[in-house]
Amino acid sequence: MSLLQALASAKTEEDVKDAYIKALGLKNVFKGLVDIQAPEIWFEAKEAATPPLLMFAQLLVYVRAARKRGEAIPGFLGVIDREKAALMATEHALSLLEDDAIIWPKSGSAADKALAAQIAPNIEPHFVLYPINGYEAEFIKATKDVIRQGRIIRTPITPDNLRQVFDKWVMMVGVELGVKRQADYAVLFFADIMHDGHNEAMRRLPARLLFSGGLPVFIIGNEQYELASARGYRNFWNIYHRPPEEKHRHYLLERRDSLLPMDEQKFKGAFYTPFHIVDKAYDQLAATLGADWQDRYIVWDNCAGVGNLEAKHSNLRNVFMSTLDQEDVTIMRGNPAFAGAEIFQYDYLNDDVTDFGEIDYSLTGKVPMALRQAIADAKAGKEGAKPILVLINPPYAEATSSDNAASPGEDRSKKGVARSRYSLAGMDEFGKASNELFTQFLARTYNELPNAKVAIFSTLKYVNSQAFDVFRAAWCAKYMGGFVVHSRAFDGLKGDFPIGFLIWDTGERLPIVEAGVVALDREGSVVGEKSFVNIENSRLLATWVPRPATNRSPAIPLKGAIDPATAKGDVRGTRWSDDAIGWFNCAGNDLQQASKLTMMLSSGFGSGRGYFVNSENLWQAAIVFAVRRLIKPTWLNDRDQFLQPSEPLTDTFKSDCLIWMLFNGSNLTAGADGLRWNDRDWSLVNHFIPFTEAEVGAKARFESDFLVRYMAGIAISPEAQAVLDEGRKLWTRFHAIDFPHKIREELKLNRADAGWYQIRKALEQYGDTELTDFDSFKSAYAALGNKLRPMVFELGFLPS
């Protein structure tokens, strides 16, 4: 687990400390007034994000006290919290410790903003700040160098990180210069990096760097630029080392023309991936494949669009970019950011596919010979052959939705691409996944490049969806690492769900078991971590309850409680079942579908994605109903699969779930006559009334007393009893009212055994708030839900 991941899951300050200790490999550590005390370095730690100056102020109180006691103090000081870290040589603070003008508090905990302001001028120019999200590797390396060598060794600028370093320079330094032409950024950047702070490392550059009063002055032509604020400049060059090694300098200069600051609007189109998310992907690739991966790997993006994924690549001589549309090829070839890359038009899911699903490059001749040779060498394991990385953000669409072939941000204008030649000829073994565009890309890559690494932006269906079990049996690879990001990071994408960037090694064909990821919000900030688990279908909650067979008795297949207009002529919902009391719709097995497709009805249903309920399976149906409705879906959990319980279920838990279900808004059971559908009238009998006629003052007999008999003698918890008591008051109020004709007609209030759906809707529409108290009911119902909610995880219905 990375430091970033460990900090995301940290719940206390001790967790934060332990995460840093482990990540840095600290030895001989002591925890006391100084949070982390090692011989070479002391750290002040905070659980919450805290200004570095405030943390340094507190740490210096302890350093000053130790020095007065004649104790040894370390050569370096550090401050850390769950978001960032900062390092500073202790020597920069020594003069402060003897300054009589500073009023030092008696305890470190009393250090405040006033003290931080006093010490700021002396120490702010000297500490190096490392946001962990983006600079984790640099921080860890610098700290280990401190421990090993007693000094900070900065990160070098190389061909592999040039693009990312330049983008950070523009954000931290360039924007402070007030340049008139964006094209000048690259010129000024090279003047800066080809200078060691004292002398130029390369002469005759288009721009020059001089220093005045210790601050940089950039000169280009007749114009001179100075920093509006020097803070970012100091911090940037505290992180990076300059100048670059001599062996890299000329190559880096050759890349100058490709370093124009990128206008994201120019990249928005078919396969748009936001630049800040591409940046995170490149960080992940470096962490997973090694810092020099751009030099070592041949990269093929076989659905490149207009090239967003390659915008951060610094060694484009190793890059091949193919895309469906010739217009996109023209755009990429005209972009200096891609100078050196091999760009070509190629329909990856249709070109070079034989009738038997095999790949024959001679069919079109489009694939460049250099790429063919690289593929052949990698397949043969030829000595010295570069490994291949397939880096893609493919379109996402099912074959039945040809208008929806869109990866995040696509304009959805490319119709008719979902059914491909490869899906028809080469995907027999992949099951339903042959209907999905992104899995078609995965399948062809898997067979075409059997030893490749694959780094893919996609939904997480192929990892844990119930419908993709056949795909996972055929597509096996070693999971290497990745992250998920909120779908709203991608322009134009509807819904809230995770988009994964996962890296796989197809050369090691291991079953997909689990993918642990860092979770990023739409801005790319870490918000936690998550595991997506491949669970065999036999363990899924969808297979837990026996499903009674249909009989020959006809039923009306409603999709709502009482409205015959929702009836659907689907043969699966037009037959009843022996001794059934209702139909439980429970389509899908994940949180996303559960939030919309969980309901109990007194009718048949216009779909086969559920089952009939009777006296034998009611307790299970009530539990499944509650489990599916208790946990609200979020963008991060909505693909989580419900599981069969792993712990014993008590009678109280069962009855709690039953009562919670009875009073839920998705309990659509009802009693009604005169539902006109398919040229006949239908009636609904409500078997889900937990009270007798006398208890609620009903004016007529309930046709069914099933639930009263079912609940007789079962254990009822105080929380569930409170819901029953408050619910009884509402039921009683309902039977005491003579509702107007409009409400009676709309809610089919033409028999005594009205259901909870009809009762609450009628009371809400009647609007008699003085005599109808929903607040007490809602409070009791919420308390029962709060009791049950953690049990969903404790009993194993969802992974914790």
PDB file of N, CA, C and O in Angstrom, residues 188-223:
ATOM      1  N   LEU A 188      11.210  30.185 -21.684  1.00  0.00           N
ATOM      2  CA  LEU A 188      11.605  30.602 -20.336  1.00  0.00           C
ATOM      3  C   LEU A 188      11.887  29.396 -19.446  1.00  0.00           C
ATOM      4  O   LEU A 188      12.795  29.418 -18.607  1.00  0.00           O
ATOM      5  N   PHE A 189      11.105  28.338 -19.629  1.00  0.00           N
ATOM      6  CA  PHE A 189      11.308  27.112 -18.859  1.00  0.00           C
ATOM      7  C   PHE A 189      12.710  26.546 -19.105  1.00  0.00           C
ATOM      8  O   PHE A 189      13.425  26.184 -18.164  1.00  0.00           O
ATOM      9  N   PHE A 190      13.107  26.496 -20.371  1.00  0.00           N
ATOM     10  CA  PHE A 190      14.433  25.950 -20.665  1.00  0.00           C
ATOM     11  C   PHE A 190      15.546  26.868 -20.170  1.00  0.00           C
ATOM     12  O   PHE A 190      16.601  26.401 -19.744  1.00  0.00           O
ATOM     13  N   ALA A 191      15.331  28.170 -20.211  1.00  0.00           N
ATOM     14  CA  ALA A 191      16.331  29.076 -19.632  1.00  0.00           C
ATOM     15  C   ALA A 191      16.486  28.804 -18.142  1.00  0.00           C
ATOM     16  O   ALA A 191      17.602  28.890 -17.591  1.00  0.00           O
ATOM     17  N   ASP A 192      15.392  28.442 -17.486  1.00  0.00           N
ATOM     18  CA  ASP A 192      15.410  28.196 -16.039  1.00  0.00           C
ATOM     19  C   ASP A 192      16.079  26.866 -15.705  1.00  0.00           C
ATOM     20  O   ASP A 192      16.943  26.782 -14.829  1.00  0.00           O
ATOM     21  N   ILE A 193      15.693  25.801 -16.415  1.00  0.00           N
ATOM     22  CA  ILE A 193      16.230  24.486 -16.035  1.00  0.00           C
ATOM     23  C   ILE A 193      17.680  24.316 -16.487  1.00  0.00           C
ATOM     24  O   ILE A 193      18.421  23.519 -15.894  1.00  0.00           O
ATOM     25  N   MET A 194      18.101  25.049 -17.518  1.00  0.00           N
ATOM     26  CA  MET A 194      19.484  24.950 -17.979  1.00  0.00           C
ATOM     27  C   MET A 194      20.382  25.982 -17.260  1.00  0.00           C
ATOM     28  O   MET A 194      21.260  26.587 -17.839  1.00  0.00           O
ATOM     29  N   HIS A 195      20.110  26.159 -15.995  1.00  0.00           N
ATOM     30  CA  HIS A 195      20.840  27.103 -15.154  1.00  0.00           C
ATOM     31  C   HIS A 195      20.931  26.485 -13.774  1.00  0.00           C
ATOM     32  O   HIS A 195      19.956  25.919 -13.282  1.00  0.00           O
ATOM     33  N   ASP A 196      22.076  26.550 -13.141  1.00  0.00           N
ATOM     34  CA  ASP A 196      22.215  25.925 -11.825  1.00  0.00           C
ATOM     35  C   ASP A 196      21.963  26.872 -10.668  1.00  0.00           C
ATOM     36  O   ASP A 196      22.210  26.549  -9.501  1.00  0.00           O
ATOM     37  N   GLY A 197      21.457  28.066 -10.974  1.00  0.00           N
ATOM     38  CA  GLY A 197      21.235  29.062  -9.938  1.00  0.00           C
ATOM     39  C   GLY A 197      22.376  30.047  -9.826  1.00  0.00           C
ATOM     40  O   GLY A 197      22.234  31.098  -9.192  1.00  0.00           O
ATOM     41  N   HIS A 198      23.511  29.714 -10.453  1.00  0.00           N
ATOM     42  CA  HIS A 198      24.671  30.603 -10.452  1.00  0.00           C
ATOM     43  C   HIS A 198      25.172  30.852 -11.882  1.00  0.00           C
ATOM     44  O   HIS A 198      25.515  31.976 -12.240  1.00  0.00           O
ATOM     45  N   ASN A 199      25.211  29.783 -12.668  1.00  0.00           N
ATOM     46  CA  ASN A 199      25.764  29.874 -14.023  1.00  0.00           C
ATOM     47  C   ASN A 199      24.865  29.138 -15.010  1.00  0.00           C
ATOM     48  O   ASN A 199      24.145  28.191 -14.652  1.00  0.00           O
ATOM     49  N   GLU A 200      24.946  29.558 -16.270  1.00  0.00           N
ATOM     50  CA  GLU A 200      24.215  28.872 -17.328  1.00  0.00           C
ATOM     51  C   GLU A 200      24.891  27.543 -17.647  1.00  0.00           C
ATOM     52  O   GLU A 200      26.113  27.465 -17.762  1.00  0.00           O
ATOM     53  N   ALA A 201      24.097  26.509 -17.809  1.00  0.00           N
ATOM     54  CA  ALA A 201      24.635  25.218 -18.217  1.00  0.00           C
ATOM     55  C   ALA A 201      24.679  25.091 -19.726  1.00  0.00           C
ATOM     56  O   ALA A 201      25.431  24.282 -20.262  1.00  0.00           O
ATOM     57  N   MET A 202      23.859  25.865 -20.420  1.00  0.00           N
ATOM     58  CA  MET A 202      23.878  25.901 -21.882  1.00  0.00           C
ATOM     59  C   MET A 202      23.743  27.352 -22.325  1.00  0.00           C
ATOM     60  O   MET A 202      22.922  28.108 -21.792  1.00  0.00           O
ATOM     61  N   ARG A 203      24.527  27.753 -23.292  1.00  0.00           N
ATOM     62  CA  ARG A 203      24.516  29.126 -23.789  1.00  0.00           C
ATOM     63  C   ARG A 203      23.737  29.207 -25.110  1.00  0.00           C
ATOM     64  O   ARG A 203      23.364  28.211 -25.699  1.00  0.00           O
ATOM     65  N   ARG A 204      23.532  30.435 -25.528  1.00  0.00           N
ATOM     66  CA  ARG A 204      22.858  30.732 -26.793  1.00  0.00           C
ATOM     67  C   ARG A 204      21.416  30.187 -26.843  1.00  0.00           C
ATOM     68  O   ARG A 204      20.943  29.750 -27.869  1.00  0.00           O
ATOM     69  N   LEU A 205      20.760  30.211 -25.681  1.00  0.00           N
ATOM     70  CA  LEU A 205      19.332  29.890 -25.656  1.00  0.00           C
ATOM     71  C   LEU A 205      18.530  31.149 -26.002  1.00  0.00           C
ATOM     72  O   LEU A 205      19.004  32.270 -25.805  1.00  0.00           O
ATOM     73  N   PRO A 206      17.297  30.986 -26.492  1.00  0.00           N
ATOM     74  CA  PRO A 206      16.500  32.164 -26.873  1.00  0.00           C
ATOM     75  C   PRO A 206      16.182  33.097 -25.709  1.00  0.00           C
ATOM     76  O   PRO A 206      15.857  34.258 -25.910  1.00  0.00           O
ATOM     77  N   ALA A 207      16.225  32.570 -24.492  1.00  0.00           N
ATOM     78  CA  ALA A 207      15.973  33.402 -23.312  1.00  0.00           C
ATOM     79  C   ALA A 207      17.124  33.233 -22.338  1.00  0.00           C
ATOM     80  O   ALA A 207      17.830  32.220 -22.346  1.00  0.00           O
ATOM     81  N   ARG A 208      17.316  34.227 -21.456  1.00  0.00           N
ATOM     82  CA  ARG A 208      18.381  34.170 -20.461  1.00  0.00           C
ATOM     83  C   ARG A 208      17.788  34.343 -19.073  1.00  0.00           C
ATOM     84  O   ARG A 208      16.731  34.960 -18.878  1.00  0.00           O
ATOM     85  N   LEU A 209      18.509  33.790 -18.092  1.00  0.00           N
ATOM     86  CA  LEU A 209      18.121  33.920 -16.697  1.00  0.00           C
ATOM     87  C   LEU A 209      19.241  34.627 -15.946  1.00  0.00           C
ATOM     88  O   LEU A 209      20.393  34.190 -15.975  1.00  0.00           O
ATOM     89  N   LEU A 210      18.895  35.714 -15.280  1.00  0.00           N
ATOM     90  CA  LEU A 210      19.822  36.431 -14.408  1.00  0.00           C
ATOM     91  C   LEU A 210      19.213  36.492 -13.014  1.00  0.00           C
ATOM     92  O   LEU A 210      18.029  36.172 -12.827  1.00  0.00           O
ATOM     93  N   PHE A 211      20.011  36.872 -12.037  1.00  0.00           N
ATOM     94  CA  PHE A 211      19.502  36.994 -10.680  1.00  0.00           C
ATOM     95  C   PHE A 211      19.793  38.392 -10.156  1.00  0.00           C
ATOM     96  O   PHE A 211      20.881  38.941 -10.353  1.00  0.00           O
ATOM     97  N   SER A 212      18.813  38.966  -9.490  1.00  0.00           N
ATOM     98  CA  SER A 212      18.962  40.291  -8.889  1.00  0.00           C
ATOM     99  C   SER A 212      18.415  40.216  -7.468  1.00  0.00           C
ATOM    100  O   SER A 212      17.222  39.918  -7.279  1.00  0.00           O
ATOM    101  N   GLY A 213      19.295  40.448  -6.486  1.00  0.00           N
ATOM    102  CA  GLY A 213      18.867  40.338  -5.095  1.00  0.00           C
ATOM    103  C   GLY A 213      18.422  38.949  -4.739  1.00  0.00           C
ATOM    104  O   GLY A 213      17.540  38.766  -3.885  1.00  0.00           O
ATOM    105  N   GLY A 214      19.007  37.958  -5.369  1.00  0.00           N
ATOM    106  CA  GLY A 214      18.651  36.571  -5.100  1.00  0.00           C
ATOM    107  C   GLY A 214      17.408  36.096  -5.810  1.00  0.00           C
ATOM    108  O   GLY A 214      17.025  34.925  -5.680  1.00  0.00           O
ATOM    109  N   LEU A 215      16.750  36.936  -6.577  1.00  0.00           N
ATOM    110  CA  LEU A 215      15.524  36.575  -7.275  1.00  0.00           C
ATOM    111  C   LEU A 215      15.773  36.528  -8.774  1.00  0.00           C
ATOM    112  O   LEU A 215      16.574  37.301  -9.300  1.00  0.00           O
ATOM    113  N   PRO A 216      15.074  35.642  -9.490  1.00  0.00           N
ATOM    114  CA  PRO A 216      15.315  35.470 -10.924  1.00  0.00           C
ATOM    115  C   PRO A 216      14.741  36.602 -11.756  1.00  0.00           C
ATOM    116  O   PRO A 216      13.675  37.142 -11.460  1.00  0.00           O
ATOM    117  N   VAL A 217      15.446  36.921 -12.819  1.00  0.00           N
ATOM    118  CA  VAL A 217      14.966  37.864 -13.817  1.00  0.00           C
ATOM    119  C   VAL A 217      15.141  37.197 -15.179  1.00  0.00           C
ATOM    120  O   VAL A 217      16.254  36.803 -15.551  1.00  0.00           O
ATOM    121  N   PHE A 218      14.045  37.028 -15.909  1.00  0.00           N
ATOM    122  CA  PHE A 218      14.072  36.364 -17.215  1.00  0.00           C
ATOM    123  C   PHE A 218      14.083  37.427 -18.305  1.00  0.00           C
ATOM    124  O   PHE A 218      13.323  38.394 -18.246  1.00  0.00           O
ATOM    125  N   ILE A 219      14.942  37.209 -19.292  1.00  0.00           N
ATOM    126  CA  ILE A 219      15.049  38.146 -20.404  1.00  0.00           C
ATOM    127  C   ILE A 219      14.843  37.379 -21.712  1.00  0.00           C
ATOM    128  O   ILE A 219      15.513  36.378 -21.974  1.00  0.00           O
ATOM    129  N   ILE A 220      13.895  37.863 -22.516  1.00  0.00           N
ATOM    130  CA  ILE A 220      13.651  37.265 -23.817  1.00  0.00           C
ATOM    131  C   ILE A 220      13.424  38.403 -24.807  1.00  0.00           C
ATOM    132  O   ILE A 220      12.501  39.200 -24.660  1.00  0.00           O
ATOM    133  N   GLY A 221      14.345  38.536 -25.772  1.00  0.00           N
ATOM    134  CA  GLY A 221      14.287  39.656 -26.698  1.00  0.00           C
ATOM    135  C   GLY A 221      14.445  40.959 -25.940  1.00  0.00           C
ATOM    136  O   GLY A 221      15.385  41.139 -25.155  1.00  0.00           O
ATOM    137  N   ASN A 222      13.507  41.866 -26.149  1.00  0.00           N
ATOM    138  CA  ASN A 222      13.541  43.157 -25.468  1.00  0.00           C
ATOM    139  C   ASN A 222      12.676  43.180 -24.216  1.00  0.00           C
ATOM    140  O   ASN A 222      12.469  44.251 -23.623  1.00  0.00           O
ATOM    141  N   GLU A 223      12.165  42.007 -23.829  1.00  0.00           N
ATOM    142  CA  GLU A 223      11.255  41.953 -22.699  1.00  0.00           C
ATOM    143  C   GLU A 223      11.920  41.307 -21.482  1.00  0.00           C
ATOM    144  O   GLU A 223      12.777  40.422 -21.619  1.00  0.00           O
TER     145      GLU A 223
END
